[in-house]
Phi, psi and omega in degrees: 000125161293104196240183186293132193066006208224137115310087170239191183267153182318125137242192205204153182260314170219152193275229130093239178331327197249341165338281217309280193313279186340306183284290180344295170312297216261343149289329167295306196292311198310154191253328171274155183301131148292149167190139149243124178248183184241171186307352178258348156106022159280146218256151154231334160248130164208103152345158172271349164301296158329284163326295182299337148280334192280289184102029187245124182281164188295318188277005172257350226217344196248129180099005182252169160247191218253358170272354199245266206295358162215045172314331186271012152303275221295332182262014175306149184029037160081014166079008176280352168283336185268008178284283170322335177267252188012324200263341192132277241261136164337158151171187264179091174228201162217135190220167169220145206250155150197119191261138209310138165061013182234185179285170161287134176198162182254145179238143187251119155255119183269101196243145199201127188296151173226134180224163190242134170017063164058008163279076156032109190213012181111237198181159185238149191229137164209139220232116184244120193274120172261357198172163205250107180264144206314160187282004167259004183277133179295134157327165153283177216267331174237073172288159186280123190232055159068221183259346195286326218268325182283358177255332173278356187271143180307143147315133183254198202241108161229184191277181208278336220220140179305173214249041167286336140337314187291328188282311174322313233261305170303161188271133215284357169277310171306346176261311168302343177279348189254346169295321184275336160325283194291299197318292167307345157286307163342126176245050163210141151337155197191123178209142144219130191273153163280171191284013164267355183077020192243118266241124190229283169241170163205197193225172177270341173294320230252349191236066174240020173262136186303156167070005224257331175121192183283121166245119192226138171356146175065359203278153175281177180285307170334306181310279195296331141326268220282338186269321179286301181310297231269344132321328174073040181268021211183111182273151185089355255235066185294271259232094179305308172305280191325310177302328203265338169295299168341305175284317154313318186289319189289312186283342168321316179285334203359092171221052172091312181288157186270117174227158188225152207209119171292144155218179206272156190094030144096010184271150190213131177235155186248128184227153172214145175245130200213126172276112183279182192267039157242009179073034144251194182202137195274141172243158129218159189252114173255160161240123164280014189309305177321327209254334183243021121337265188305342155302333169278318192292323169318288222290310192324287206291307167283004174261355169279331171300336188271325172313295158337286172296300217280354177280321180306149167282321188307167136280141195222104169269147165223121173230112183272060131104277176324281187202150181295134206240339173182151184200143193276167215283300186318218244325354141306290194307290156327329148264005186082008187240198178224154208286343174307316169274357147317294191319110176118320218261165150298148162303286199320331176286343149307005182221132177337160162303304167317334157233037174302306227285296146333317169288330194295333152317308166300300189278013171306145193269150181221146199300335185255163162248020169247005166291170206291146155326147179270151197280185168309139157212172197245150178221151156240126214261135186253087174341140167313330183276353159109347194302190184188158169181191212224148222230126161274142197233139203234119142191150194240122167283149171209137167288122172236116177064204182246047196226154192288132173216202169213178177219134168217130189259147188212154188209133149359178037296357183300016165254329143299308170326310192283293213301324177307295203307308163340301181305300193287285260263266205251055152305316209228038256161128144291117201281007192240297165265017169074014185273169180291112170290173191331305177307302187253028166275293200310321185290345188289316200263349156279359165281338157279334120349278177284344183287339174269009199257283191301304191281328173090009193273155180266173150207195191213168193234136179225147200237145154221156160210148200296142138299121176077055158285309206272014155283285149015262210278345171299307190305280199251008176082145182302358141284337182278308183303307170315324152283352172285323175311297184299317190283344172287332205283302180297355168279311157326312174308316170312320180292320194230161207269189183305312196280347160300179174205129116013153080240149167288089184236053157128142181082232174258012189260118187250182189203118201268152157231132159287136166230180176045032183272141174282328166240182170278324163321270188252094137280335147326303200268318164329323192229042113305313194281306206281312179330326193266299198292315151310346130326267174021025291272147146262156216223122198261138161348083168061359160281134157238134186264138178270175127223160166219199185208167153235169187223142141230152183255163171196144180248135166265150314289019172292331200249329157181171224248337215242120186317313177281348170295326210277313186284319193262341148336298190293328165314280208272006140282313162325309183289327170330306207285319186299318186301336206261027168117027183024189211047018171248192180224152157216143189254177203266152146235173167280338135330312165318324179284288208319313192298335171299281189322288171327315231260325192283281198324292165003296181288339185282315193296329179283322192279318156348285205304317188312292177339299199280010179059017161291354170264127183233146188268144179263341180223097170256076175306151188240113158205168218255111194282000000 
């Protein structure tokens, strides 16, 4: 008889009609392997429990022995438990298993003797899985390798049909002893009730809920349900009458499902109830603290990890190849949704069109999860609101759960993106009138160059700087000259086409390139159009300012080939054009050149002579106003 805390032996109101079915439940029901033999170590039971640890079938394994067909049962610690259960007496091994297509796991085998009108009649083995064992553990020298290991092994000379006989054959005290045998092997709980719902056996594990009373044969179910409330074994517990309809109601249904029920001292037992065919009905009680311990400690650990990602700045996705499976809050916030409409979706509808082609590359899945992190790469990423911007992308497979997935972490950058164009603007920019500066006029005009090179076309380079600027900023100050600039700079831009280019290349001195001219004239009349437009009055913080320009012009390739030549060409039209009454123009010829150059030599030799004191004087008129 089982009482609170206390391990007895089964009772029972009566043995006999109900054995059969009764041993059937508890072998269907048991979450552990059962297997039972006869005195010769021939198997006679072998659960379905079993089986689903082993992966070895009932119908391979019953009527054989247990030396032949589970040696690495039978041959545990070296064969002394199944010696000792043969002999009477208890005991106690370990094996670890491993079944085709399953994990490696350890197993605690409980062998516990069976006997007929006190005789040795064999022995029961129950096989308790305690733990998953690491994938690095070496096997035991004869591990259960599934069906491959059950198929190589020699047939040993057992009967032609499973050994259900064997059970007929014994006597219904001998069957029931072995029922109680096995009930008391069990490391859960075990009751079966009559169709009255009145308590006919139990095991000692099933009568341990605090306050529940004596639990003994005939007792109702209600009674021990009702003994259990008024005890306080069962937390939570408002509205009493309802629970206890609630329990009643469940064992009525007995179909199996599983309720799990808190008790007091932090404890949770699991009961599932099942209806035999004669219309009783078998419980069994497992306790689930442990388990569901570690379900706090799992929910703990992830609620401290999302705390964590959602503390992050990055956006952070995990998606396996298929659809996105979790994301952190910044990456909600950062696409606009909410995690309900997130969950479930492709990654890849989160990406621009323009870099669909690319992500679909990224995101292929790969085989190992232990490769290395990916370096960075950029995609443009697409808002729920259709918006797009542009995105650094992070990302590594991992096993999530038990299927290969990845995880990517991402961030904004459209603030890096402006500060780079930025950079590059006035990098390659005049920071005042927004024109190409000197660095990227040169890079313009060898690309100008070479297309005219390809086209067979001239084209022309014009050098100019404004008249009277530095009256301009004496007068009225360096911000009104800086607005004459920017309006002259938009004027220039106006005169000439798109494909040309502008610059600024120090001061009031800008610099043109022409492309695509059918003759070198004109470039002449092009700068005739800007000369007539810079005439023009502009209007200086509430002055209006007159100005004008000279322009000199020089043609590729009549005047020369080499970008800086082509500029110091244009240079020394320009002073021509100043020479000749500002407001012009002028194109270069090469005379222009001798003459600069003489005027250079010219200017060296005087400044010599002074230096060397060759000049001495000969004449000085003296006169009197």
């Amino acid at each position: 008889m089982a009482t609170n805390g206390q391990r007895t032996s089964v009772q029972r109101r009566r043995a006999g009609p109900a054995a059969r079915d009764i041993a059937a439940a508890l072998v269907a029901v048991s979450r552990d392997g059962v297997v039972a033999f006869d005195r010769a170590g021939r198997i006679t039971v072998w659960s379905p429990a079993a089986t689903a640890l082993t992966g070895l079938a009932a119908k391979e394994m019953i009527g054989r022995t247990l030396a032949r067909k589970a040696p690495w049962l039978a041959g545990a610690d070296g064969g002394r438990p199944l010696a000792a259960t043969l002999a009477g007496t208890s005991a106690t091994s370990h094996v670890r298993l491993e079944p085709a297509g399953g994990d490696r796991r350890a197993i605690e085998v409980r062998w516990q003797p069976l006997s007929d009108d006190g005789m040795p009649c064999g022995g029961l083995a129950v096989l308790c899985p305690i733990e998953a064992a690491p994938a690095g553990d070496a096997p035991p020298a004869s591990p259960v390798q599934g069906r491959r290991a059950a198929a190589s092994e020699p047939q040993d000379a057992g009967p032609a049909q499973p050994g259900a006989s064997d059970w007929e054959a014994l006597s219904p005290r001998a069957q029931h002893q072995l029922l109680a045998d096995a009930l008391e092997a069990l490391d859960h709980g075990f009751a079966i009730y009559d169709p009255d719902a009145r308590l006919h056996m139990c095991n000692g594990k099933y009568g341990d809920l605090p306050g529940e009373g004596p639990v003994v044969p005939g007792v109702a179910h209600e009674t021990l349900v009702r003994r259990s409330l008024e005890g306080d074994a069962f937390c939570d517990v408002a509205d009493r009458d309802a629970w206890v309809r609630r329990w009643l109601d469940s064992h009525a249904a007995a179909d199996g499902r599983l309720v799990e029920k808190r008790l007091a001292g932090d404890r949770w037992v699991a009961t599932s109830r099942h209806r035999l065919r004669n219309g009783w009905v078998a419980a069994l009680r497992v306790d689930i603290t442990e388990l569901k311990r570690r379900e706090a400690a799992l929910r703990e650990s992830e609620e401290r990890f999302r705390a964590l990602a959602d503390a992050a700045f990055e956006a952070i996705v995990v998606h396996d190849y298929e659809k996105i499976v979790d994301a952190n809050q910044a990456f909600l916030e950062l696409f606009g949704y909410a995690y309900d409409e997130i969950a479930g979706i492709e990654l890849w509808r989160l990406v621009s069109p323009a870099s669909q082609t690319e992500a679909a590359e990224r995101f292929q899945p790969r085989r190992d999860a232990t490769e290395q992190t990916e370096q960075p790469y950029e995609l443009v990423m697409r808002r729920k609101d259709g918006s797009t911007f542009p995105a650094e992308l992070r990302g590594k497979s991992l096993r999530y759960g038990s299927r290969l997935a990845r995880v990517v972490a991402m961030r904004d950058i459209s603030a890096r993106k402006r500060n780079e164009d930025q950079i590059r603007r006035l990098a390659h920019h005049d920071s005042l009138t927004e024109l190409p500066n000197r660095s990227l006029f040169f890079d313009r005009l060898g690309r100008a160059i070479a297309q005219a090179r390809r086209d067979g076309r001239p084209m022309a380079v014009l050098q100019l700087d404004l008249d009277h600027f530095k009256d301009i900023n004496d007068t009225l100050g360096h911000a009104a000259g800086d607005t004459l600039l920017r309006a002259c700079a938009r004027r220039l831009q106006s005169v000439v086409h798109d494909t040309d280019t502008v610059a600024r290349i120090g001061g009031d001195e800008f610099a043109i390139i022409l492309t695509g001219l059918d003759r070198p004239i004109d470039a002449g009349h092009v700068a005739q159009r800007i000369i007539a437009r810079l005439l023009e009055p502009i209007s200086c913080q509430g002055h209006e300012v007159h100005t004008g320009t000279s322009i000199g012009i020089t043609i590729f390739p009549d005047d020369d080939t080499d970008p800086d030549q082509l500029l110091r060409n244009a240079d020394i039209a320009l002073y021509r054009a100043k020479a000749n009454g500002r407001n012009t123009y002028s194109f270069f010829v090469e005379a222009m050149k001798r003459q600069i150059e003489h005027r250079k030599e010219l200017e060296a030799e005087l400044r010599r002579a002074i230096a060397g004191h060759e000049f001495g004087l000969h004449y000085q008129p003296q006169i009197r106003l």
